PDB file of C-alpha atoms and ligand atoms in Angstrom:
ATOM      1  CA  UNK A   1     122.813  94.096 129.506  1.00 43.00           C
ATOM      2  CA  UNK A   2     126.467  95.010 130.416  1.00 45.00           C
ATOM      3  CA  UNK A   3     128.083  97.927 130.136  1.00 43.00           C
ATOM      4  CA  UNK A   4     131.259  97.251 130.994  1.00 47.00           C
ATOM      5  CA  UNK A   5     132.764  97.626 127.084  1.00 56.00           C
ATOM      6  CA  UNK A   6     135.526 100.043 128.182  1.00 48.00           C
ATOM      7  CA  UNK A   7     136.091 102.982 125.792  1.00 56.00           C
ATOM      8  CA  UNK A   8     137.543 106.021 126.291  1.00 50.00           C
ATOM      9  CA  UNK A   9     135.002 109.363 125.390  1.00 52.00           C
ATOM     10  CA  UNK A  10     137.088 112.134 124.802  1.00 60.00           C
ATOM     11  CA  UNK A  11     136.987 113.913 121.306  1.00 65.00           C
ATOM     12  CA  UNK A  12     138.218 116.281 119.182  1.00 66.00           C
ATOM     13  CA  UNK A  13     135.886 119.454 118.888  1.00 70.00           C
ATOM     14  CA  UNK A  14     134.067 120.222 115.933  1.00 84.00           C
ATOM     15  CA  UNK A  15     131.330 117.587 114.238  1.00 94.00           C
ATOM     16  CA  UNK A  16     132.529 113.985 114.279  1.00 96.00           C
ATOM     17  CA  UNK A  17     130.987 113.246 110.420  1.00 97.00           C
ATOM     18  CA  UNK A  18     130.467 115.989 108.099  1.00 97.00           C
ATOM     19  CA  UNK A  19     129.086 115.142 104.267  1.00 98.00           C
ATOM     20  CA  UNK A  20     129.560 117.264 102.059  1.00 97.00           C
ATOM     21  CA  UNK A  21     127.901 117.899  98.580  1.00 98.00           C
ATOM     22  CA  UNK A  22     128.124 113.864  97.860  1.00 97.00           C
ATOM     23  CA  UNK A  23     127.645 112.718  94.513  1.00 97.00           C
ATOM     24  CA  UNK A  24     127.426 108.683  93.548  1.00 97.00           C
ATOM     25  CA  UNK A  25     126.485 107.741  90.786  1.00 97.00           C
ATOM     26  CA  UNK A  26     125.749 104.180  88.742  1.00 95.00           C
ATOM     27  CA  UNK A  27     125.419 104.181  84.760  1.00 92.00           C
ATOM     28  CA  UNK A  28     122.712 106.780  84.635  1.00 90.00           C
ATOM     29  CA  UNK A  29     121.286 106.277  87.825  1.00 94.00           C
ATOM     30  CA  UNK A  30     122.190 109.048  90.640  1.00 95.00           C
ATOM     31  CA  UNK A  31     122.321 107.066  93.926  1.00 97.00           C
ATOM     32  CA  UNK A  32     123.178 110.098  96.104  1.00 98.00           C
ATOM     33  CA  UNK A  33     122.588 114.178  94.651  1.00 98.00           C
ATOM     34  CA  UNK A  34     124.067 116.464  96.547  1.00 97.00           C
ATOM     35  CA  UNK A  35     123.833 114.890  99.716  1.00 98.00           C
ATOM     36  CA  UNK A  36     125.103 117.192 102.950  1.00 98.00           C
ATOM     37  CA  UNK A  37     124.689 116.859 106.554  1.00 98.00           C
ATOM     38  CA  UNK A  38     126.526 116.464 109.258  1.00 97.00           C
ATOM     39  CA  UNK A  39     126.726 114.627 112.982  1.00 97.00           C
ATOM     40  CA  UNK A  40     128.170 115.349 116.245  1.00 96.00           C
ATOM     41  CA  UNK A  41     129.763 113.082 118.854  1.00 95.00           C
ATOM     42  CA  UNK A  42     127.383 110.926 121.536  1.00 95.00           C
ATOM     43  CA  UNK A  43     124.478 111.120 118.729  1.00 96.00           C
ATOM     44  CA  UNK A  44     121.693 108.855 117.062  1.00 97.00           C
ATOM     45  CA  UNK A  45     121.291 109.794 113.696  1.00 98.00           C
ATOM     46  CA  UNK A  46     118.502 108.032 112.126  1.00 97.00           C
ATOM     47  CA  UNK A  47     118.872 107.889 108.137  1.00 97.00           C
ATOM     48  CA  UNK A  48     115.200 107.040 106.369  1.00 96.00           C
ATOM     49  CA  UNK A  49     113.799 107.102 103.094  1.00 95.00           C
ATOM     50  CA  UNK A  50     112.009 104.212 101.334  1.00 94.00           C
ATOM     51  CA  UNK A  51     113.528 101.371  98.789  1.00 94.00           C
ATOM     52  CA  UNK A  52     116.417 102.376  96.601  1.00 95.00           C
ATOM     53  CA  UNK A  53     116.404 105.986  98.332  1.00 96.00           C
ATOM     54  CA  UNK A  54     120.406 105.807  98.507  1.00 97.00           C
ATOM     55  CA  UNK A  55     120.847 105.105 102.164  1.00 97.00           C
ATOM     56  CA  UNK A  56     123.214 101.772 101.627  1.00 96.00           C
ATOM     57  CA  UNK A  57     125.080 103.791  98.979  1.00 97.00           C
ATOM     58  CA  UNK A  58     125.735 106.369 101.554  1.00 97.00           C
ATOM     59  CA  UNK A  59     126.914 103.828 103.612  1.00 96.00           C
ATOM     60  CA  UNK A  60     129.039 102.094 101.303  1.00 94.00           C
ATOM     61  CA  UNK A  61     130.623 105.518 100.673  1.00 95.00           C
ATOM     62  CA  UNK A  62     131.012 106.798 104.707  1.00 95.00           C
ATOM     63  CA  UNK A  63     132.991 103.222 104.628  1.00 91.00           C
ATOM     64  CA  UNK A  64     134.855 103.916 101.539  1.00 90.00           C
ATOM     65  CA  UNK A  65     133.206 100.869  99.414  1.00 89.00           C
ATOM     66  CA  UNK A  66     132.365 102.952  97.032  1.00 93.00           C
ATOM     67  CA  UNK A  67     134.382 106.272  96.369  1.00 92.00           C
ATOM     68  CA  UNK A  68     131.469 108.954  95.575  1.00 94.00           C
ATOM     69  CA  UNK A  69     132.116 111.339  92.129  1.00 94.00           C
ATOM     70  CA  UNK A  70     132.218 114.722  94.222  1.00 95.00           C
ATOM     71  CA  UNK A  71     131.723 115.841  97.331  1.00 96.00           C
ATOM     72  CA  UNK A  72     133.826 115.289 100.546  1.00 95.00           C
ATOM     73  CA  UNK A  73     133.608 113.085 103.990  1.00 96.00           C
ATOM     74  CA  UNK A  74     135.240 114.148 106.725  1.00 95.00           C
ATOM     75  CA  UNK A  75     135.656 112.342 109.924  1.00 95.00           C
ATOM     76  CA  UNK A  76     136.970 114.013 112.758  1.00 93.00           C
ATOM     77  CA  UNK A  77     137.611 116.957 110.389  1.00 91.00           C
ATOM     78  CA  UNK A  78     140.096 115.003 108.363  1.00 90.00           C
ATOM     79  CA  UNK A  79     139.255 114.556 105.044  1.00 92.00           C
ATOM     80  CA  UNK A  80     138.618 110.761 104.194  1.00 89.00           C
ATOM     81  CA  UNK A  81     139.990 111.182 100.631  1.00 80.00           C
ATOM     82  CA  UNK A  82     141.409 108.007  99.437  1.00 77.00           C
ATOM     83  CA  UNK A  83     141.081 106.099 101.990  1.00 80.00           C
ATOM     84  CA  UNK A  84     140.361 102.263 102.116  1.00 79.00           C
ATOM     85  CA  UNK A  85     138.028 100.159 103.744  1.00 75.00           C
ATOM     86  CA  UNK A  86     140.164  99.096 106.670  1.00 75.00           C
ATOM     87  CA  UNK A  87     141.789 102.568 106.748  1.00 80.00           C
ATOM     88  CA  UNK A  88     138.218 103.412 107.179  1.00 83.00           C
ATOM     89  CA  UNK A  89     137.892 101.125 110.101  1.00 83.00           C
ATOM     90  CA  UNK A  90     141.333 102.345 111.948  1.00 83.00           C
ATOM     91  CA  UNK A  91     140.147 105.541 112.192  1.00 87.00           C
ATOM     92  CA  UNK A  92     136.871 104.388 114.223  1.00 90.00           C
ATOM     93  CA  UNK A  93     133.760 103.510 111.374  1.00 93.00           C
ATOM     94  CA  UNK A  94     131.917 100.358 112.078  1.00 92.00           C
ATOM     95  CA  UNK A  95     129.407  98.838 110.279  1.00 89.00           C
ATOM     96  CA  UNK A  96     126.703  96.030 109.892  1.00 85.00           C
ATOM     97  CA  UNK A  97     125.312  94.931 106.994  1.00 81.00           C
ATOM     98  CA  UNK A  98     122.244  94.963 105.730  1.00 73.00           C
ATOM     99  CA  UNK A  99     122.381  91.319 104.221  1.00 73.00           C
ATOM    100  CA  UNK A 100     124.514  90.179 107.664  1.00 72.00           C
ATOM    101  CA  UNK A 101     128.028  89.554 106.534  1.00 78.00           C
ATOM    102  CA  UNK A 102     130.017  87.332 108.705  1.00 81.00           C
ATOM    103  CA  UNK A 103     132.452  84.615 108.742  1.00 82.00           C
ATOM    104  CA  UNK A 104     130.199  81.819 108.887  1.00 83.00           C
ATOM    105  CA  UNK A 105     132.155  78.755 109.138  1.00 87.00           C
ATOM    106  CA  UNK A 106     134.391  80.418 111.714  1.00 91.00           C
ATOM    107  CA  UNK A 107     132.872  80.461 116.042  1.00 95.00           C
ATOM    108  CA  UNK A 108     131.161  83.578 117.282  1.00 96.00           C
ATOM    109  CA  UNK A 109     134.924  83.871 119.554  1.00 95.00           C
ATOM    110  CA  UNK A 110     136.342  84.226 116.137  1.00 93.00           C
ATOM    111  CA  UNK A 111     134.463  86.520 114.336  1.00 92.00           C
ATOM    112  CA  UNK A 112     134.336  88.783 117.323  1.00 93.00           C
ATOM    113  CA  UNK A 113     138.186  88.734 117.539  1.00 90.00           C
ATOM    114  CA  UNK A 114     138.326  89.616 114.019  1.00 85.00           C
ATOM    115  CA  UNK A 115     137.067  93.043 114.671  1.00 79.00           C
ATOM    116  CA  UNK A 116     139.629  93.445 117.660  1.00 79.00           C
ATOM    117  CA  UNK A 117     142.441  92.691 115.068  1.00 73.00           C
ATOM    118  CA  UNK A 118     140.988  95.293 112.759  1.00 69.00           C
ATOM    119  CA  UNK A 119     141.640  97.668 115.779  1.00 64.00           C
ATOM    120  CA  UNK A 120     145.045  96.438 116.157  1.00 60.00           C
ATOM    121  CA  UNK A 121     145.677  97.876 112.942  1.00 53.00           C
ATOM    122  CA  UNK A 122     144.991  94.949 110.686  1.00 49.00           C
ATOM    123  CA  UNK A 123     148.478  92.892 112.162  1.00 50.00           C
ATOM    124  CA  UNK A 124     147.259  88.810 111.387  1.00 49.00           C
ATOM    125  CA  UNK A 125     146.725  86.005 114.063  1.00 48.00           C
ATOM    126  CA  UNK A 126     150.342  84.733 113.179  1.00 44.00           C
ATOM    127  CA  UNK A 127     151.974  87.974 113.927  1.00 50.00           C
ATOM    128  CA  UNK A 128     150.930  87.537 117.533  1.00 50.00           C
ATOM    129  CA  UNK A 129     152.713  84.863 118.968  1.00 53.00           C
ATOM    130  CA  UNK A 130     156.577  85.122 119.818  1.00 60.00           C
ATOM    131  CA  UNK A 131     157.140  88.363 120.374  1.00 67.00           C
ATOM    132  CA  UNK A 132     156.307  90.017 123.605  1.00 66.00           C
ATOM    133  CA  UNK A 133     154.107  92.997 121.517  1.00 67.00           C
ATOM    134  CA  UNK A 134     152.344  89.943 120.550  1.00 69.00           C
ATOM    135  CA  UNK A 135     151.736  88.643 123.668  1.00 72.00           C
ATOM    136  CA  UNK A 136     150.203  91.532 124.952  1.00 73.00           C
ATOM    137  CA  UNK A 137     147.876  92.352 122.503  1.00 75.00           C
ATOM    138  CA  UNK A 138     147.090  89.032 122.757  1.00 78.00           C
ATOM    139  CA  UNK A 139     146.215  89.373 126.404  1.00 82.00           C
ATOM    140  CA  UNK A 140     143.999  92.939 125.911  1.00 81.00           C
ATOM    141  CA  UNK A 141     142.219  91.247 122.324  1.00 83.00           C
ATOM    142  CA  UNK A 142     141.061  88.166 125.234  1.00 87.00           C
ATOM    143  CA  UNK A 143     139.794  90.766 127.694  1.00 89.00           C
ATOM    144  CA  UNK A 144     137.778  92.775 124.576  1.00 89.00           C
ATOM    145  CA  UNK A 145     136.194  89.862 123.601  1.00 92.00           C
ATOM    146  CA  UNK A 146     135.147  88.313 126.679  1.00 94.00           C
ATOM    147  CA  UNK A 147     133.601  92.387 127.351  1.00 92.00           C
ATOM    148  CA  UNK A 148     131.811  92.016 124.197  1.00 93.00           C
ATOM    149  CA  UNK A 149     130.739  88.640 124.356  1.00 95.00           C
ATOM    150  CA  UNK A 150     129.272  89.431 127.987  1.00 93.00           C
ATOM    151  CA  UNK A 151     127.830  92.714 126.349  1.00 90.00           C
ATOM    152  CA  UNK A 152     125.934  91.459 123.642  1.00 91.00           C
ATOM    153  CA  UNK A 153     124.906  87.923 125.381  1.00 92.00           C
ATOM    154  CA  UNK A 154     126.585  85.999 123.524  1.00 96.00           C
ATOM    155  CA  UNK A 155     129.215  83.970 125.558  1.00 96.00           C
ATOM    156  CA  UNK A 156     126.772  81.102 126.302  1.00 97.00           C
ATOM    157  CA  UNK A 157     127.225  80.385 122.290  1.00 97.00           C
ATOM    158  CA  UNK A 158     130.982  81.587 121.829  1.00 97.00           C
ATOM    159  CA  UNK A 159     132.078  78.227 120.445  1.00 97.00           C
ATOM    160  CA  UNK A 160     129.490  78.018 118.372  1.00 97.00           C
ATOM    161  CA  UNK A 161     129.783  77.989 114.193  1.00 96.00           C
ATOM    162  CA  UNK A 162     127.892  81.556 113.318  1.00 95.00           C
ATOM    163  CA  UNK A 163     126.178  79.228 110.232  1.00 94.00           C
ATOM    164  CA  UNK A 164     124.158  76.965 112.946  1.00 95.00           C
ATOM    165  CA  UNK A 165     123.032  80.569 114.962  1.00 95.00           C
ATOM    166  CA  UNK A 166     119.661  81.611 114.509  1.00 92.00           C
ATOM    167  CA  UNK A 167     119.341  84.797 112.649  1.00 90.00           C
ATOM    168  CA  UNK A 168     118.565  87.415 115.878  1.00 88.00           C
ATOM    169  CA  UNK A 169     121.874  86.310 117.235  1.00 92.00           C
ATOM    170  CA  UNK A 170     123.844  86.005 114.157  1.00 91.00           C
ATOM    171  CA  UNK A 171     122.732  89.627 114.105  1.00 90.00           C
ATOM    172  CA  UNK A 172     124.135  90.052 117.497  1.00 92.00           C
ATOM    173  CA  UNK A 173     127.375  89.204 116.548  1.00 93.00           C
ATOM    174  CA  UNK A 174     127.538  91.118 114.096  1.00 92.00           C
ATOM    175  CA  UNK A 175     127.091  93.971 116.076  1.00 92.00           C
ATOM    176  CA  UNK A 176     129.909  92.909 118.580  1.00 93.00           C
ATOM    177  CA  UNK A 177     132.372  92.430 116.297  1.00 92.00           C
ATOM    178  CA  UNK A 178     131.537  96.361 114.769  1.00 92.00           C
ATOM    179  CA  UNK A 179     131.881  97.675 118.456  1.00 92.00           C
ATOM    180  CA  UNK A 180     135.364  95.258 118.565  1.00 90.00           C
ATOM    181  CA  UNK A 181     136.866  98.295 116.634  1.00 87.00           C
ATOM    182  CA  UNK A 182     136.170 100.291 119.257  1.00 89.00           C
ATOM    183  CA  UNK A 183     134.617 102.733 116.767  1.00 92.00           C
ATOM    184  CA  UNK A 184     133.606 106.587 117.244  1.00 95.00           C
ATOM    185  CA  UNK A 185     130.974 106.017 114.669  1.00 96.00           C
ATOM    186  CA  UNK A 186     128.632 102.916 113.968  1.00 96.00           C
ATOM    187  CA  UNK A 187     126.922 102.117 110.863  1.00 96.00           C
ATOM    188  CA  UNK A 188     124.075 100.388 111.178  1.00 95.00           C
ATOM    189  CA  UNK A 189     122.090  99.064 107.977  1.00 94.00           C
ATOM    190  CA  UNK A 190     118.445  98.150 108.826  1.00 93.00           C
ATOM    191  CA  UNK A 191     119.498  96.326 112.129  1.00 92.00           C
ATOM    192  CA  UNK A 192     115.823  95.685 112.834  1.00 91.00           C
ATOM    193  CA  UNK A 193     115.294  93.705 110.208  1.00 90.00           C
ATOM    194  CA  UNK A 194     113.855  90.173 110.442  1.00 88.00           C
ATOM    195  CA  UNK A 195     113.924  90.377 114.373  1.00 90.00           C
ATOM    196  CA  UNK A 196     111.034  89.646 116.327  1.00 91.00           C
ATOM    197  CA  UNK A 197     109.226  92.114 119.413  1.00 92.00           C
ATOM    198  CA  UNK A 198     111.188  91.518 121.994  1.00 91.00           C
ATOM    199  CA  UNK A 199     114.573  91.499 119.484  1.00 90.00           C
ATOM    200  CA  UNK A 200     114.110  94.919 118.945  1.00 92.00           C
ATOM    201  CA  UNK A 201     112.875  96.279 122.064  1.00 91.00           C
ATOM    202  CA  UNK A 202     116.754  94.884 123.372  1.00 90.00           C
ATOM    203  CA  UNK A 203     118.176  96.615 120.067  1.00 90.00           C
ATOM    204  CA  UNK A 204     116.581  99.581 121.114  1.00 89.00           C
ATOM    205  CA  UNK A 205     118.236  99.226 124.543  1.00 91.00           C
ATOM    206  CA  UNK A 206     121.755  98.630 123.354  1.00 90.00           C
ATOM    207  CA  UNK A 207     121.643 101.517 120.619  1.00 93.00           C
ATOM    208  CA  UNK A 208     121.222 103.719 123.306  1.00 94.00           C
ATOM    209  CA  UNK A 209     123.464 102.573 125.245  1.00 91.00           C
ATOM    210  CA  UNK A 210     125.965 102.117 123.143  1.00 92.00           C
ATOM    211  CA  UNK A 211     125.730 106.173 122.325  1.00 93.00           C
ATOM    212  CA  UNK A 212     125.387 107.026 126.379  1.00 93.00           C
ATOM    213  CA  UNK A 213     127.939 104.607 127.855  1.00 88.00           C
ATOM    214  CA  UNK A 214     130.683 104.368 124.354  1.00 87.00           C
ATOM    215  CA  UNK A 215     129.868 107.408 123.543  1.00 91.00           C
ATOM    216  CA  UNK A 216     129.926 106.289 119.643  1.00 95.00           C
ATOM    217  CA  UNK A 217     127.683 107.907 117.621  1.00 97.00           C
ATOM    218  CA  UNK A 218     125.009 106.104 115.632  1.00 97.00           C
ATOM    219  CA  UNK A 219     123.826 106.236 111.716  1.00 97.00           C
ATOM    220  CA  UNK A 220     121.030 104.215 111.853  1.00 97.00           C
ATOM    221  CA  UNK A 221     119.132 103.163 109.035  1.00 97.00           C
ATOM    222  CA  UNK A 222     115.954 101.673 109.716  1.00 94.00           C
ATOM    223  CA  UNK A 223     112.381 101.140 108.187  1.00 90.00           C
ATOM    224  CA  UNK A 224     110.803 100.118 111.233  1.00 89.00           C
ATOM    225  CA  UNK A 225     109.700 103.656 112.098  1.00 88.00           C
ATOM    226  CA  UNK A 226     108.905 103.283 115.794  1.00 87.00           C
ATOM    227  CA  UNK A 227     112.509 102.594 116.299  1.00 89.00           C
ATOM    228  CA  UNK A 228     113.868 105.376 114.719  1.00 93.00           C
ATOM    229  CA  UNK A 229     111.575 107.871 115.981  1.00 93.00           C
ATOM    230  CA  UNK A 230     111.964 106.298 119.098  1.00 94.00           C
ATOM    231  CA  UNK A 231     115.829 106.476 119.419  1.00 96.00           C
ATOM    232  CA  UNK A 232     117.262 108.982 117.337  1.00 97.00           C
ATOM    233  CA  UNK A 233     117.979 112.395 117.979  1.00 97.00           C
ATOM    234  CA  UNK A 234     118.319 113.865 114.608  1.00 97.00           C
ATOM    235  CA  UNK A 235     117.189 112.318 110.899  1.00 97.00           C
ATOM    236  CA  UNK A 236     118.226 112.757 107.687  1.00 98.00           C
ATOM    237  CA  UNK A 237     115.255 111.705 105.198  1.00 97.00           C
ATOM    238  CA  UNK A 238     116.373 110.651 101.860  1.00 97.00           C
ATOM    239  CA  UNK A 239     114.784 109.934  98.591  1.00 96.00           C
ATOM    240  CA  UNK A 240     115.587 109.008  95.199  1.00 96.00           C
ATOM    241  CA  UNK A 241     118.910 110.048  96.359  1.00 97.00           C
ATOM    242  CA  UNK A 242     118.492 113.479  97.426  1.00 98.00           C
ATOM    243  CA  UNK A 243     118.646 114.727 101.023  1.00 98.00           C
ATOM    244  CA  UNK A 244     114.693 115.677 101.217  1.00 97.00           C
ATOM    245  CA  UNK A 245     114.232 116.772 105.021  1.00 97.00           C
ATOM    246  CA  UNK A 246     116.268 116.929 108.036  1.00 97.00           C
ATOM    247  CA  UNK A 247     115.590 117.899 111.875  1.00 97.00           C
ATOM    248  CA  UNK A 248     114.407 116.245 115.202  1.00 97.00           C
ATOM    249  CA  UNK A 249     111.657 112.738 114.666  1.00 96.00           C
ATOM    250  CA  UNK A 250     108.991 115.025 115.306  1.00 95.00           C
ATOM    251  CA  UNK A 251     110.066 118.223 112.773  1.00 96.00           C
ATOM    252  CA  UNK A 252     110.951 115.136 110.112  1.00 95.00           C
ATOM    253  CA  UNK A 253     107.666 112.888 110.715  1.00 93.00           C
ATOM    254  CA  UNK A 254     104.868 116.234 110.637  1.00 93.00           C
ATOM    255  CA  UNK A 255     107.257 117.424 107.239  1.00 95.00           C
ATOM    256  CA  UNK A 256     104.751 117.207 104.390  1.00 94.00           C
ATOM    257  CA  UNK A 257     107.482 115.952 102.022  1.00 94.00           C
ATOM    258  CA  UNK A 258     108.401 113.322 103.743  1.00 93.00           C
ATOM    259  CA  UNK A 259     104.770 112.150 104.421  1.00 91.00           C
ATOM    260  CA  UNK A 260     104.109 112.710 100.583  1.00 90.00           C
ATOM    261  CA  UNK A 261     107.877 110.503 100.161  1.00 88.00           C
ATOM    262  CA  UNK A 262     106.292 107.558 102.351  1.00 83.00           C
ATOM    263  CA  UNK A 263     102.482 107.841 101.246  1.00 74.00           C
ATOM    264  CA  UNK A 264     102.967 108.809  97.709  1.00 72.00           C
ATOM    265  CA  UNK A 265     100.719 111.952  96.811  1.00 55.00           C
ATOM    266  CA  UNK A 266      97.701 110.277  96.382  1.00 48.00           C
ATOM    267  CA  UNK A 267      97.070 110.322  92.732  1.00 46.00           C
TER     268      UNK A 267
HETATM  269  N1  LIG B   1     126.287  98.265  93.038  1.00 59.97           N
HETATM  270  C1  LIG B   1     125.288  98.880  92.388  1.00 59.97           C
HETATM  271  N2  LIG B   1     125.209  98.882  91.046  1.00 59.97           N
HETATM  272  C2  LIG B   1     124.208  99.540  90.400  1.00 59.97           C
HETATM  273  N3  LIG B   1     123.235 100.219  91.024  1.00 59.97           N
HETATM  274  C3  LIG B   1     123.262 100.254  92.367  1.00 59.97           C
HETATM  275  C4  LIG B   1     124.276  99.597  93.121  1.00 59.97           C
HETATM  276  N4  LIG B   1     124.051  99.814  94.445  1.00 59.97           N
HETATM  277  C5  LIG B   1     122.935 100.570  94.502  1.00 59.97           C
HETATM  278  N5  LIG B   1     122.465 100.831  93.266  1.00 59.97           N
HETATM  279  C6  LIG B   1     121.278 101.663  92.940  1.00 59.97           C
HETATM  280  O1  LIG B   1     121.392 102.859  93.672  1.00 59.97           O
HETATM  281  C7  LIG B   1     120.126 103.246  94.196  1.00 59.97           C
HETATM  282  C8  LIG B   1     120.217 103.329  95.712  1.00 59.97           C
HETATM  283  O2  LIG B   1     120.365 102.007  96.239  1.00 59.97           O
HETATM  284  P1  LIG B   1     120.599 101.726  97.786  1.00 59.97           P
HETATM  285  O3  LIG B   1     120.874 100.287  97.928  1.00 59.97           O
HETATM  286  O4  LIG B   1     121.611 102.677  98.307  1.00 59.97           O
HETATM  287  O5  LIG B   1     119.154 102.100  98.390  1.00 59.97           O
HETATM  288  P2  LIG B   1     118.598 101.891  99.868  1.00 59.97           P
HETATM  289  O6  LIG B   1     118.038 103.215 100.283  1.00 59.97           O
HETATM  290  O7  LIG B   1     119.611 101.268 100.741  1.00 59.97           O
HETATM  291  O8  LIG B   1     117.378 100.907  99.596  1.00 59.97           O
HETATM  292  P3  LIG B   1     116.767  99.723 100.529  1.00 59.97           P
HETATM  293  O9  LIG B   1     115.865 100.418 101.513  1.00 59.97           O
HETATM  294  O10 LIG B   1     115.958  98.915  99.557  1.00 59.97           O
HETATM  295  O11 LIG B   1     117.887  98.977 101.150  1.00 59.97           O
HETATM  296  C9  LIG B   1     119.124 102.212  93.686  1.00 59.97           C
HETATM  297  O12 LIG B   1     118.546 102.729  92.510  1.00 59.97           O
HETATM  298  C10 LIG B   1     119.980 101.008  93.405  1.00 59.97           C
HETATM  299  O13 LIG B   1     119.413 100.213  92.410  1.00 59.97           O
HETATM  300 MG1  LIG B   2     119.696  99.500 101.751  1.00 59.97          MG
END
């Protein structure tokens, strides 16, 4: 792997993501209660809790899909508040989705270069050419995306459609084009999923690296438990939509409710 994905690592003090008393509901059912914790720059945060605990929701939220009922979310101890999507995005969240959601009828160049247009504050393709602004962004979104392509392997199938990539590397891209943003936090929705061994021994590698040589802070939500134990330095254990534990893999994995969360009580 390469690490030579420039990005700057100085940040403001204070905690890079704080939630605060979030509230989302649908109809009648309560996708996040309550929900508060907060994360500091340079770390893993692994989010876990089993199926429909409220982890996407909390997601969709920290990237403003959804607006939560009450509460706040504030990143870089400004108060996300109305903000959209790609406002979202300018100020430094990435994401990947759980279901994979990328151009697919458009090369891996392209979809990565997407995300470095998102950092260049969401000007279009057109807007590039002619002027000499233009030019140069032109010249620094070429560099970016050659650094990511190198960085995530992926230059030997640049030119390729992302429809006729297997599902590990469609995966991959995915990931490069988040980190195109040059985000300070990345959202990652069950990245684990579907890969094989060896897959996620590299996504192991790169998560961590990502975090020591970025220095972008991870939310990583993952049911593949040796990974998140593995790599995180803090989780956040939801279920049914309420914040149930919290601490270090080891306080969170010996905490009875958790174990009674995952292995039902018995009865
Ligand atoms: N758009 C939606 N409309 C209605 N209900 C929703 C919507 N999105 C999520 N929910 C509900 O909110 C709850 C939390 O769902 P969510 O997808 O956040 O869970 P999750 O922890 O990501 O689960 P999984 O591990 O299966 O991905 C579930 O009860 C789900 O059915
Ligand atoms: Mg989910």
């Amino acid at each position: 792997m390469d690490a030579r994905v420039s990005q700057a690592t100085g940040h403001a003090p204070g905690p890079l993501l704080e939630v605060r008393n979030v509230e989302l509901r649908f109809g009648g059912v309560r996708a996040l209660s309550d929900v508060s914790f907060s994360v500091g720059h340079g770390v893993i945060c692994g989010i876990i809790g089993p199926n429909g605990a409220g982890k996407t929701s909390l997601f969709n939220c920290l990237s403003r899909i959804y607006e939560p009922h009450s509460g706040s979310i504030r990143f870089e101890q400004r108060d996300l508040g109305q903000a959209r999507p790609h406002q979202a995005a300018g100020l430094g969240i990435a994401r990947t989705f759980q279901n994979v959601a990328l151009f697919d009828r458009q090369s891996v160049r392209r979809n990565v270069e997407t995300g470095c247009f998102l950092r260049f504050g969401g000007r279009h393709f057109s807007s590039l050419f002619g002027t000499r602004r233009g030019r140069a962004d032109r010249v620094a979104v070429n560099r970016r995306v050659a650094e990511l392509l190198s960085f995530a392997r992926l230059e030997d199938v640049a030119d390729v459609l992302v429809s006729e990539l297997p599902f590990g590397t469609r995966k991959r891209v995915e990931l490069a084009r988040a980190l195109a943003i040059q985000p300070k936090l990345l959202l990652l929705d069950e990245p684990a999923a579907g890969l094989n061994h060896e897959e996620v021994e590299e996504l192991f590698g790169w998560i961590r690296e990502i975090r020591d040589a970025l220095g972008v802070s991870v939310l990583l939500i993952e049911h593949h438990m040796n990974l998140v134990m593995r790599v995180s330095d803090q989780v956040v254990v939801l279920e049914f939509g309420v914040k149930i534990a919290e601490g270090t893999p080891q306080e969170v994995a010996t905490d009875p409710k958790v174990i009674k969360a995952y292995l039902g009580d018995g009865e």
